[in-house]
mmCIF file of C-alpha atoms in Angstrom:
data_model
loop_
_atom_site.group_PDB
_atom_site.id
_atom_site.type_symbol
_atom_site.label_atom_id
_atom_site.label_comp_id
_atom_site.label_asym_id
_atom_site.label_seq_id
_atom_site.Cartn_x
_atom_site.Cartn_y
_atom_site.Cartn_z
ATOM 1 C CA MET A 121 135.613 168.083 -46.252
ATOM 2 C CA SER A 122 137.408 164.844 -45.427
ATOM 3 C CA LYS A 123 140.112 163.802 -47.857
ATOM 4 C CA ASN A 124 139.179 160.191 -47.120
ATOM 5 C CA LYS A 125 135.778 159.940 -48.811
ATOM 6 C CA ILE A 126 135.828 156.156 -48.700
ATOM 7 C CA MET A 127 136.232 156.031 -44.892
ATOM 8 C CA ASP A 128 134.016 153.297 -43.425
ATOM 9 C CA ARG A 129 131.967 153.129 -46.641
ATOM 10 C CA THR A 130 133.120 149.590 -47.454
ATOM 11 C CA ALA A 131 133.461 146.539 -45.245
ATOM 12 C CA ILE A 132 134.858 143.032 -45.149
ATOM 13 C CA THR A 133 131.765 140.898 -44.767
ATOM 14 C CA GLY A 134 133.022 137.348 -45.177
ATOM 15 C CA VAL A 135 136.189 135.330 -44.606
ATOM 16 C CA GLY A 136 137.063 131.752 -45.507
ATOM 17 C CA TRP A 137 140.046 129.422 -45.508
ATOM 18 C CA THR A 138 141.150 125.867 -46.158
ATOM 19 C CA ALA A 139 143.442 123.725 -44.083
ATOM 20 C CA ILE A 140 147.048 124.922 -44.178
ATOM 21 C CA SER A 141 149.255 121.944 -44.953
ATOM 22 C CA LYS A 142 152.587 120.747 -46.279
ATOM 23 C CA LYS A 143 150.878 118.699 -48.989
ATOM 24 C CA SER A 144 147.248 119.389 -49.844
ATOM 25 C CA GLY A 145 146.871 116.621 -52.430
ATOM 26 C CA ARG A 146 144.462 118.918 -54.279
ATOM 27 C CA SER A 147 144.571 121.381 -57.154
ATOM 28 C CA THR A 148 144.960 125.070 -56.437
ATOM 29 C CA LEU A 149 141.548 125.652 -58.028
ATOM 30 C CA SER A 150 139.949 123.165 -55.636
ATOM 31 C CA LEU A 151 141.575 124.862 -52.639
ATOM 32 C CA THR A 152 140.602 128.317 -53.852
ATOM 33 C CA THR A 153 137.005 127.305 -54.563
ATOM 34 C CA GLU A 154 136.630 125.912 -51.047
ATOM 35 C CA ALA A 155 137.969 129.087 -49.435
ATOM 36 C CA CYS A 156 135.795 131.297 -51.644
ATOM 37 C CA LEU A 157 132.625 129.311 -50.945
ATOM 38 C CA LYS A 158 133.305 129.537 -47.210
ATOM 39 C CA ALA A 159 133.821 133.299 -47.418
ATOM 40 C CA ILE A 160 130.632 133.720 -49.471
ATOM 41 C CA SER A 161 128.666 131.618 -46.986
ATOM 42 C CA ASP A 162 130.187 133.510 -44.057
ATOM 43 C CA ALA A 163 128.867 136.731 -45.583
ATOM 44 C CA GLY A 164 125.409 135.193 -45.970
ATOM 45 C CA LEU A 165 125.559 135.382 -49.763
ATOM 46 C CA GLU A 166 125.074 133.025 -52.680
ATOM 47 C CA PRO A 167 127.790 132.712 -55.350
ATOM 48 C CA ARG A 168 125.540 134.378 -57.914
ATOM 49 C CA GLU A 169 125.651 137.579 -55.824
ATOM 50 C CA VAL A 170 129.431 137.944 -56.197
ATOM 51 C CA ASP A 171 130.284 140.170 -59.155
ATOM 52 C CA GLY A 172 133.998 140.939 -58.780
ATOM 53 C CA LEU A 173 137.227 138.968 -58.314
ATOM 54 C CA VAL A 174 140.720 140.041 -57.228
ATOM 55 C CA THR A 175 143.886 137.985 -56.774
ATOM 56 C CA TYR A 176 147.668 138.368 -56.877
ATOM 57 C CA TYR A 177 150.926 136.419 -57.208
ATOM 58 C CA TRP A 178 154.692 136.904 -57.390
ATOM 59 C CA ALA A 179 156.962 136.010 -60.348
ATOM 60 C CA GLN A 180 154.801 133.115 -61.496
ATOM 61 C CA ARG A 181 151.022 132.882 -61.439
ATOM 62 C CA ASP A 182 150.511 130.092 -58.926
ATOM 63 C CA THR A 183 146.976 131.108 -57.945
ATOM 64 C CA PRO A 184 143.931 130.462 -60.181
ATOM 65 C CA ALA A 185 143.051 133.214 -62.641
ATOM 66 C CA PRO A 186 139.786 135.098 -62.085
ATOM 67 C CA PHE A 187 138.087 133.472 -65.082
ATOM 68 C CA GLU A 188 138.878 130.026 -63.633
ATOM 69 C CA VAL A 189 137.385 130.957 -60.268
ATOM 70 C CA ALA A 190 134.347 132.563 -61.927
ATOM 71 C CA ASN A 191 133.676 129.314 -63.764
ATOM 72 C CA SER A 192 134.317 127.161 -60.695
ATOM 73 C CA LEU A 193 131.939 129.214 -58.544
ATOM 74 C CA GLY A 194 129.332 129.497 -61.295
ATOM 75 C CA LEU A 195 129.173 133.289 -61.092
ATOM 76 C CA SER A 196 126.328 134.708 -63.133
ATOM 77 C CA SER A 197 128.195 137.983 -63.693
ATOM 78 C CA CYS A 198 131.659 139.400 -63.082
ATOM 79 C CA ARG A 199 131.830 143.156 -63.549
ATOM 80 C CA MET A 200 135.517 143.519 -62.700
ATOM 81 C CA SER A 201 138.617 141.426 -62.081
ATOM 82 C CA PHE A 202 142.227 142.158 -61.174
ATOM 83 C CA CYS A 203 145.239 139.845 -61.087
ATOM 84 C CA ASP A 204 148.428 141.598 -59.994
ATOM 85 C CA SER A 205 152.018 140.342 -59.935
ATOM 86 C CA SER A 206 153.335 142.224 -56.875
ATOM 87 C CA GLY A 207 153.058 139.315 -54.434
ATOM 88 C CA GLY A 208 152.759 139.941 -50.708
ATOM 89 C CA ALA A 209 153.350 143.665 -51.190
ATOM 90 C CA TRP A 210 149.936 143.731 -52.864
ATOM 91 C CA ALA A 211 148.028 141.878 -50.116
ATOM 92 C CA VAL A 212 146.249 145.011 -48.879
ATOM 93 C CA SER A 213 146.249 146.635 -52.334
ATOM 94 C CA ALA A 214 144.020 143.718 -53.347
ATOM 95 C CA ILE A 215 141.540 144.767 -50.648
ATOM 96 C CA ALA A 216 141.857 148.382 -51.862
ATOM 97 C CA ALA A 217 141.030 147.337 -55.436
ATOM 98 C CA ALA A 218 137.950 145.507 -54.218
ATOM 99 C CA ALA A 219 136.883 148.418 -52.001
ATOM 100 C CA MET A 220 137.234 150.918 -54.851
ATOM 101 C CA ALA A 221 135.158 148.718 -57.147
ATOM 102 C CA VAL A 222 132.411 148.516 -54.521
ATOM 103 C CA TYR A 223 132.571 152.212 -53.600
ATOM 104 C CA SER A 224 132.362 153.263 -57.272
ATOM 105 C CA GLY A 225 129.332 151.067 -57.855
ATOM 106 C CA MET A 226 131.110 148.905 -60.418
ATOM 107 C CA SER A 227 130.556 145.826 -58.245
ATOM 108 C CA ARG A 228 128.462 145.001 -55.222
ATOM 109 C CA HIS A 229 130.328 142.080 -53.615
ATOM 110 C CA VAL A 230 133.978 141.395 -54.533
ATOM 111 C CA LEU A 231 135.962 138.295 -53.629
ATOM 112 C CA VAL A 232 139.656 138.706 -52.856
ATOM 113 C CA TYR A 233 141.365 135.330 -52.881
ATOM 114 C CA ARG A 234 144.656 133.515 -53.081
ATOM 115 C CA GLY A 235 145.309 129.781 -53.290
ATOM 116 C CA ALA A 236 148.591 127.989 -53.953
ATOM 117 C CA ASN A 237 150.418 124.709 -53.442
ATOM 118 C CA SER A 238 153.601 126.598 -52.614
ATOM 119 C CA ARG A 239 155.102 123.733 -50.592
ATOM 120 C CA SER A 240 154.148 120.648 -52.599
ATOM 121 C CA ASP A 241 154.309 122.206 -56.072
ATOM 122 C CA PRO A 242 156.458 125.367 -56.066
ATOM 123 C CA GLY A 243 156.552 125.287 -59.858
ATOM 124 C CA PHE A 244 159.919 126.941 -60.472
ATOM 125 C CA LEU A 245 161.182 124.640 -63.212
ATOM 126 C CA PRO A 246 164.305 124.795 -65.384
ATOM 127 C CA GLY A 247 163.770 126.998 -68.407
ATOM 128 C CA LEU A 248 161.058 129.094 -66.775
ATOM 129 C CA ASP A 249 161.204 132.768 -67.729
ATOM 130 C CA THR A 250 161.998 134.381 -64.372
ATOM 131 C CA TRP A 251 162.001 137.995 -65.581
ATOM 132 C CA HIS A 252 165.741 138.678 -65.683
ATOM 133 C CA SER A 253 164.999 142.290 -66.424
ATOM 134 C CA GLY A 254 164.301 145.436 -64.463
ATOM 135 C CA GLN A 255 165.100 145.154 -60.759
ATOM 136 C CA ARG A 256 165.502 141.367 -60.905
ATOM 137 C CA GLN A 257 168.370 141.497 -63.401
ATOM 138 C CA TRP A 258 170.610 142.664 -60.561
ATOM 139 C CA ASN A 259 170.026 139.705 -58.255
ATOM 140 C CA GLU A 260 168.712 136.539 -59.936
ATOM 141 C CA PRO A 261 171.542 135.950 -62.435
ATOM 142 C CA PHE A 262 173.960 136.101 -59.476
ATOM 143 C CA GLY A 263 172.149 133.490 -57.407
ATOM 144 C CA ALA A 264 170.141 135.814 -55.156
ATOM 145 C CA GLN A 265 166.790 134.147 -55.780
ATOM 146 C CA HIS A 266 165.730 132.989 -52.328
ATOM 147 C CA PRO A 267 163.968 135.753 -50.363
ATOM 148 C CA ALA A 268 166.507 135.364 -47.556
ATOM 149 C CA THR A 269 169.297 136.405 -49.897
ATOM 150 C CA ILE A 270 167.326 139.504 -50.909
ATOM 151 C CA TYR A 271 166.212 140.578 -47.430
ATOM 152 C CA GLY A 272 169.349 139.472 -45.601
ATOM 153 C CA PRO A 273 171.675 142.390 -46.475
ATOM 154 C CA HIS A 274 169.018 144.948 -45.555
ATOM 155 C CA VAL A 275 168.320 143.281 -42.214
ATOM 156 C CA SER A 276 172.065 143.004 -41.569
ATOM 157 C CA ALA A 277 172.446 146.755 -42.121
ATOM 158 C CA TYR A 278 169.566 147.362 -39.687
ATOM 159 C CA MET A 279 171.187 145.075 -37.117
ATOM 160 C CA HIS A 280 174.518 146.863 -37.438
ATOM 161 C CA GLU A 281 172.888 150.291 -37.036
ATOM 162 C CA TYR A 282 171.119 149.308 -33.797
ATOM 163 C CA SER A 283 173.659 146.807 -32.385
ATOM 164 C CA LEU A 284 171.328 143.812 -32.628
ATOM 165 C CA SER A 285 172.206 140.131 -32.866
ATOM 166 C CA ASN A 286 170.315 137.120 -34.166
ATOM 167 C CA ARG A 287 169.407 136.276 -30.583
ATOM 168 C CA ASP A 288 167.380 139.503 -30.449
ATOM 169 C CA PHE A 289 165.085 137.991 -33.085
ATOM 170 C CA ALA A 290 164.250 134.956 -30.946
ATOM 171 C CA PRO A 291 161.558 136.478 -28.661
ATOM 172 C CA LEU A 292 159.477 137.450 -31.695
ATOM 173 C CA ALA A 293 159.605 133.927 -33.119
ATOM 174 C CA VAL A 294 158.705 132.503 -29.703
ATOM 175 C CA GLN A 295 155.822 134.952 -29.260
ATOM 176 C CA GLN A 296 154.314 134.190 -32.653
ATOM 177 C CA ARG A 297 154.616 130.442 -32.073
ATOM 178 C CA ALA A 298 152.757 130.863 -28.769
ATOM 179 C CA ASN A 299 149.989 132.694 -30.641
ATOM 180 C CA ALA A 300 149.868 129.964 -33.287
ATOM 181 C CA SER A 301 149.436 127.320 -30.582
ATOM 182 C CA LEU A 302 146.012 128.920 -29.969
ATOM 183 C CA ASN A 303 145.091 128.767 -33.665
ATOM 184 C CA LYS A 304 143.424 125.606 -34.972
ATOM 185 C CA LYS A 305 144.418 126.308 -38.577
ATOM 186 C CA ALA A 306 148.087 127.052 -37.834
ATOM 187 C CA LEU A 307 150.665 124.699 -39.317
ATOM 188 C CA MET A 308 153.395 125.141 -36.689
ATOM 189 C CA THR A 309 152.105 124.871 -33.104
ATOM 190 C CA ALA A 310 154.783 122.981 -31.155
ATOM 191 C CA PRO A 311 156.164 125.039 -28.255
ATOM 192 C CA MET A 312 159.352 127.001 -29.001
ATOM 193 C CA THR A 313 161.952 128.449 -26.655
ATOM 194 C CA ILE A 314 164.761 130.943 -27.116
ATOM 195 C CA ASP A 315 167.205 128.017 -26.991
ATOM 196 C CA ASP A 316 165.237 126.202 -29.713
ATOM 197 C CA HIS A 317 165.528 129.261 -31.896
ATOM 198 C CA GLN A 318 169.251 129.604 -31.286
ATOM 199 C CA ALA A 319 169.850 125.910 -31.959
ATOM 200 C CA SER A 320 168.079 125.987 -35.319
ATOM 201 C CA PRO A 321 170.406 125.866 -38.332
ATOM 202 C CA TRP A 322 171.537 128.900 -40.295
ATOM 203 C CA ILE A 323 169.769 129.395 -43.627
ATOM 204 C CA VAL A 324 171.269 132.654 -44.899
ATOM 205 C CA ASP A 325 173.018 135.024 -42.511
ATOM 206 C CA PRO A 326 171.410 136.697 -40.539
ATOM 207 C CA PHE A 327 168.510 134.199 -40.568
ATOM 208 C CA ARG A 328 168.238 130.858 -38.813
ATOM 209 C CA LEU A 329 165.566 128.341 -39.751
ATOM 210 C CA LEU A 330 163.196 129.626 -37.050
ATOM 211 C CA ASP A 331 163.568 133.191 -38.348
ATOM 212 C CA CYS A 332 161.939 132.151 -41.622
ATOM 213 C CA SER A 333 158.304 132.012 -42.670
ATOM 214 C CA VAL A 334 156.626 128.669 -43.292
ATOM 215 C CA TRP A 335 156.194 127.425 -46.857
ATOM 216 C CA ASN A 336 152.874 125.622 -47.279
ATOM 217 C CA ASP A 337 149.777 124.799 -49.341
ATOM 218 C CA GLY A 338 146.390 126.437 -48.763
ATOM 219 C CA ALA A 339 143.886 129.124 -49.732
ATOM 220 C CA MET A 340 142.059 132.057 -48.165
ATOM 221 C CA ALA A 341 139.380 134.469 -49.343
ATOM 222 C CA VAL A 342 137.498 137.549 -48.137
ATOM 223 C CA VAL A 343 134.368 139.314 -49.379
ATOM 224 C CA VAL A 344 134.295 143.114 -49.640
ATOM 225 C CA SER A 345 130.873 144.825 -49.739
ATOM 226 C CA ALA A 346 129.334 148.238 -49.186
ATOM 227 C CA THR A 347 128.880 149.050 -45.507
ATOM 228 C CA SER A 348 125.211 149.837 -46.158
ATOM 229 C CA ASP A 349 124.777 146.251 -47.346
ATOM 230 C CA ALA A 350 127.018 144.872 -44.607
ATOM 231 C CA ARG A 351 124.666 145.972 -41.847
ATOM 232 C CA ARG A 352 122.010 143.643 -43.273
ATOM 233 C CA MET A 353 124.277 140.664 -43.908
ATOM 234 C CA ALA A 354 124.803 137.530 -41.868
ATOM 235 C CA SER A 355 128.291 138.172 -40.525
ATOM 236 C CA SER A 356 129.578 140.767 -38.128
ATOM 237 C CA PRO A 357 131.173 143.149 -40.647
ATOM 238 C CA VAL A 358 134.371 145.121 -40.212
ATOM 239 C CA THR A 359 134.727 148.454 -42.013
ATOM 240 C CA ILE A 360 137.726 149.646 -43.983
ATOM 241 C CA ARG A 361 138.461 152.952 -42.286
ATOM 242 C CA ALA A 362 141.536 153.912 -44.310
ATOM 243 C CA ILE A 363 143.629 152.156 -46.918
ATOM 244 C CA GLU A 364 146.697 152.817 -49.035
ATOM 245 C CA GLY A 365 148.521 150.688 -51.564
ATOM 246 C CA GLY A 366 151.041 150.931 -54.356
ATOM 247 C CA THR A 367 154.308 149.485 -55.570
ATOM 248 C CA LEU A 368 156.942 151.793 -54.098
ATOM 249 C CA GLY A 369 158.446 149.672 -51.374
ATOM 250 C CA ALA A 370 158.722 145.988 -52.236
ATOM 251 C CA PRO A 371 160.664 143.883 -52.005
ATOM 252 C CA VAL A 372 162.703 145.891 -49.521
ATOM 253 C CA ARG A 373 163.474 149.586 -49.825
ATOM 254 C CA SER A 374 161.388 152.693 -50.014
ATOM 255 C CA ARG A 375 162.333 154.924 -52.903
ATOM 256 C CA LEU A 376 162.439 157.707 -50.341
ATOM 257 C CA GLY A 377 164.822 155.758 -48.098
ATOM 258 C CA LEU A 378 168.106 157.307 -47.049
ATOM 259 C CA ASN A 379 169.608 154.038 -45.859
ATOM 260 C CA HIS A 380 169.372 150.296 -46.474
ATOM 261 C CA TRP A 381 166.640 149.520 -43.964
ATOM 262 C CA ASN A 382 164.021 152.192 -44.645
ATOM 263 C CA LEU A 383 160.793 150.584 -45.859
ATOM 264 C CA HIS A 384 157.799 152.149 -47.542
ATOM 265 C CA ALA A 385 156.006 151.672 -44.210
ATOM 266 C CA GLY A 386 158.028 154.494 -42.738
ATOM 267 C CA SER A 387 156.956 157.000 -45.356
ATOM 268 C CA MET A 388 153.285 156.028 -45.593
ATOM 269 C CA ALA A 389 152.253 155.205 -41.998
ATOM 270 C CA SER A 390 151.580 158.758 -40.825
ATOM 271 C CA GLY A 391 149.392 159.454 -43.851
ATOM 272 C CA LEU A 392 147.436 156.260 -43.269
ATOM 273 C CA TYR A 393 146.791 157.179 -39.634
ATOM 274 C CA ASP A 394 145.772 160.701 -40.658
ATOM 275 C CA LYS A 395 143.266 159.312 -43.155
ATOM 276 C CA ALA A 396 141.818 157.115 -40.429
ATOM 277 C CA GLY A 397 141.637 160.050 -38.001
ATOM 278 C CA ILE A 398 143.742 158.214 -35.418
ATOM 279 C CA THR A 399 147.257 157.987 -34.013
ATOM 280 C CA VAL A 400 149.294 154.830 -33.612
ATOM 281 C CA ASP A 401 148.382 154.823 -29.901
ATOM 282 C CA ASP A 402 144.727 154.268 -30.845
ATOM 283 C CA LEU A 403 145.473 150.871 -32.400
ATOM 284 C CA ASP A 404 144.267 147.794 -30.526
ATOM 285 C CA LEU A 405 146.184 145.230 -32.571
ATOM 286 C CA ALA A 406 148.428 144.895 -35.623
ATOM 287 C CA GLU A 407 148.864 142.165 -38.229
ATOM 288 C CA LEU A 408 152.144 142.820 -40.051
ATOM 289 C CA TYR A 409 153.707 140.906 -42.927
ATOM 290 C CA ASP A 410 156.439 138.656 -41.535
ATOM 291 C CA PRO A 411 158.618 136.884 -44.105
ATOM 292 C CA PHE A 412 161.482 136.855 -41.569
ATOM 293 C CA THR A 413 161.792 137.939 -37.951
ATOM 294 C CA GLY A 414 164.161 140.791 -38.799
ATOM 295 C CA MET A 415 161.819 142.192 -41.435
ATOM 296 C CA THR A 416 158.906 141.988 -39.004
ATOM 297 C CA MET A 417 160.831 144.058 -36.486
ATOM 298 C CA MET A 418 161.539 146.658 -39.161
ATOM 299 C CA HIS A 419 157.805 146.714 -39.960
ATOM 300 C CA ILE A 420 156.967 147.138 -36.269
ATOM 301 C CA GLU A 421 159.257 150.143 -35.963
ATOM 302 C CA GLN A 422 158.420 151.859 -39.214
ATOM 303 C CA PHE A 423 154.688 151.579 -38.667
ATOM 304 C CA GLY A 424 155.367 153.370 -35.361
ATOM 305 C CA LEU A 425 154.688 150.506 -32.945
ATOM 306 C CA ALA A 426 158.182 150.908 -31.501
ATOM 307 C CA PRO A 427 160.945 153.506 -31.811
ATOM 308 C CA ALA A 428 163.774 152.956 -34.275
ATOM 309 C CA GLY A 429 165.840 150.038 -33.043
ATOM 310 C CA GLY A 430 163.362 149.456 -30.215
ATOM 311 C CA ALA A 431 161.203 146.564 -31.444
ATOM 312 C CA ALA A 432 163.369 143.887 -29.821
ATOM 313 C CA ALA A 433 163.111 145.494 -26.386
ATOM 314 C CA ARG A 434 159.370 146.028 -26.676
ATOM 315 C CA ILE A 435 158.780 142.427 -27.712
ATOM 316 C CA LYS A 436 160.997 141.158 -24.890
ATOM 317 C CA ARG A 437 158.894 143.120 -22.389
ATOM 318 C CA GLY A 438 155.724 141.415 -23.707
ATOM 319 C CA GLU A 439 154.207 144.642 -25.017
ATOM 320 C CA LEU A 440 153.220 143.126 -28.390
ATOM 321 C CA ALA A 441 151.898 139.875 -26.900
ATOM 322 C CA LEU A 442 148.192 139.049 -26.659
ATOM 323 C CA ASP A 443 147.742 140.950 -23.401
ATOM 324 C CA GLY A 444 150.116 143.777 -24.288
ATOM 325 C CA PRO A 445 149.173 147.303 -25.420
ATOM 326 C CA ILE A 446 149.306 146.400 -29.161
ATOM 327 C CA PRO A 447 149.081 142.629 -29.746
ATOM 328 C CA THR A 448 150.872 141.840 -32.999
ATOM 329 C CA ASN A 449 150.463 138.877 -35.363
ATOM 330 C CA THR A 450 147.959 137.273 -33.054
ATOM 331 C CA HIS A 451 147.487 134.228 -35.317
ATOM 332 C CA GLY A 452 151.173 133.336 -35.487
ATOM 333 C CA GLY A 453 151.703 135.029 -38.832
ATOM 334 C CA HIS A 454 153.774 133.605 -41.659
ATOM 335 C CA LEU A 455 156.348 132.416 -39.143
ATOM 336 C CA SER A 456 153.978 129.850 -37.605
ATOM 337 C CA GLU A 457 150.405 129.895 -38.968
ATOM 338 C CA GLY A 458 151.563 129.618 -42.585
ATOM 339 C CA THR A 459 152.034 131.767 -45.646
ATOM 340 C CA ILE A 460 149.145 132.877 -47.858
ATOM 341 C CA ALA A 461 151.068 135.949 -49.051
ATOM 342 C CA GLY A 462 149.564 138.263 -46.445
ATOM 343 C CA LEU A 463 145.897 137.356 -46.808
ATOM 344 C CA GLY A 464 145.993 135.454 -43.526
ATOM 345 C CA HIS A 465 146.800 138.720 -41.752
ATOM 346 C CA VAL A 466 143.621 140.258 -43.198
ATOM 347 C CA VAL A 467 141.532 137.248 -42.141
ATOM 348 C CA GLU A 468 142.944 137.394 -38.614
ATOM 349 C CA ALA A 469 142.305 141.124 -38.184
ATOM 350 C CA VAL A 470 138.704 140.682 -39.320
ATOM 351 C CA GLN A 471 138.164 137.786 -36.926
ATOM 352 C CA GLN A 472 139.626 139.701 -33.999
ATOM 353 C CA LEU A 473 137.345 142.697 -34.639
ATOM 354 C CA ARG A 474 134.099 140.795 -35.065
ATOM 355 C CA ARG A 475 131.562 140.888 -32.273
ATOM 356 C CA ASP A 476 132.013 137.161 -31.544
ATOM 357 C CA GLY A 477 135.778 137.294 -32.035
ATOM 358 C CA VAL A 478 137.964 134.588 -33.526
ATOM 359 C CA SER A 479 136.230 131.344 -34.387
ATOM 360 C CA ASP A 480 139.247 129.039 -34.626
ATOM 361 C CA ASP A 481 140.973 129.200 -31.264
ATOM 362 C CA HIS A 482 140.532 126.502 -28.614
ATOM 363 C CA CYS A 483 137.885 128.184 -26.482
ATOM 364 C CA ASP A 484 134.958 125.996 -25.464
ATOM 365 C CA GLY A 485 132.204 128.598 -25.421
ATOM 366 C CA GLU A 486 132.739 132.320 -24.963
ATOM 367 C CA HIS A 487 136.192 133.856 -25.012
ATOM 368 C CA ASP A 488 137.663 133.998 -21.528
ATOM 369 C CA TYR A 489 141.151 135.358 -22.418
ATOM 370 C CA ASN A 490 142.840 132.376 -20.801
ATOM 371 C CA ARG A 491 146.010 132.110 -22.872
ATOM 372 C CA ARG A 492 146.093 128.343 -22.563
ATOM 373 C CA HIS A 493 143.293 128.157 -25.141
ATOM 374 C CA CYS A 494 142.080 131.663 -26.108
ATOM 375 C CA ARG A 495 143.840 134.113 -28.429
ATOM 376 C CA GLN A 496 141.063 136.711 -28.619
ATOM 377 C CA VAL A 497 142.316 140.245 -27.915
ATOM 378 C CA ARG A 498 140.345 142.116 -25.254
ATOM 379 C CA ASN A 499 137.738 144.508 -26.705
ATOM 380 C CA PRO A 500 139.530 145.600 -29.888
ATOM 381 C CA GLU A 501 138.113 148.410 -32.012
ATOM 382 C CA LEU A 502 140.892 149.269 -34.498
ATOM 383 C CA ALA A 503 143.417 147.076 -36.296
ATOM 384 C CA LEU A 504 146.387 147.808 -38.543
ATOM 385 C CA VAL A 505 147.141 145.399 -41.387
ATOM 386 C CA GLY A 506 150.448 145.910 -43.203
ATOM 387 C CA SER A 507 151.728 144.115 -46.282
ATOM 388 C CA GLU A 508 155.285 143.300 -47.354
ATOM 389 C CA SER A 509 157.587 146.274 -46.734
ATOM 390 C CA GLY A 510 154.512 148.336 -45.882
ATOM 391 C CA ASP A 511 153.834 148.693 -49.573
ATOM 392 C CA SER A 512 150.117 148.624 -48.808
ATOM 393 C CA ALA A 513 148.300 148.897 -45.489
ATOM 394 C CA MET A 514 144.905 149.596 -43.970
ATOM 395 C CA ILE A 515 143.057 150.386 -40.781
ATOM 396 C CA LEU A 516 140.051 148.186 -40.037
ATOM 397 C CA ARG A 517 137.331 149.145 -37.552
ATOM 398 C CA LYS A 518 134.717 147.161 -35.691
ATOM 399 C CA LEU A 519 131.310 148.228 -37.025
ATOM 400 C CA ALA A 520 129.350 149.933 -34.274
#
């Protein structure tokens, strides 16, 4: 008997998003409602058919609470809701929570959403309780509040171990910008070169400006339903083949790590692939959380897409580009599309796996794989989506 009883029993049936901007000029509830309504419509549902809500945040609740969204959407019932504080580490755990609610029969159609004005209204005001307790008591009182100051030492240790320099990060930033240039909703689309990357100012060693994710306003949402329902719904559904999620790895280290660069991804990836009945070589694409270039390379290696210390070389050879063996962060990721705390990676994987492919590239008509306007991966069947530090991850499959 399979240990993965939920395999392919639930599906992502709808996706929706707002514009990604530097200043939305709207409330977070307005943004979130728009994204949710688009996801509901994409699934071929009415708001009254949604009966579960899941969201997440980090440090401060900057996304609307489930009861606010329930009222805004006019839901007639809400049989479950979750609102977790683990941030981007919980991006795929949010999908897992929705899938478990659907699989158990508690809910039929669950919305997973996140909306925030992170750029125009970051909200960290003087006097705010920033949880100077637990893990955070060891960094925030000493000025290590920016993510770059938290990730930087770990990435520096990784660089030292494998004799890497900041210049080795540049090809990844360039590749993701090229992908974003084919994405209508991406915030950063101007061409980038290695020299542009190297000329960008230092933020926190070892990160330059173009090593860092974009800070922006916006919202995204997905609908999770039973696969038996999905086959009758309007969209081309994508099944959740295997999924894992917890809070062992974020923000940086795995509790099982023997050094300063081991992530939870390294200790959970093999189990995830086993649950899905695949190996890493079966993957057709990967969407991996990318707060900084160096962290993305650690994700790439520890999810098995490259050997230890080998991500830079594989990227430089074009093997993770759109026409490579495992295209990675095909939408531009947080580095160029924009940051919705990992939910954009879920939306992109679903789009890539649908029968009609992505709907927001620059193709005029069917996808022709011309990389001047098309970012659709060729005939993908399986996608990996990994959250921050690999704390949660899943395998998605195109529904046959």
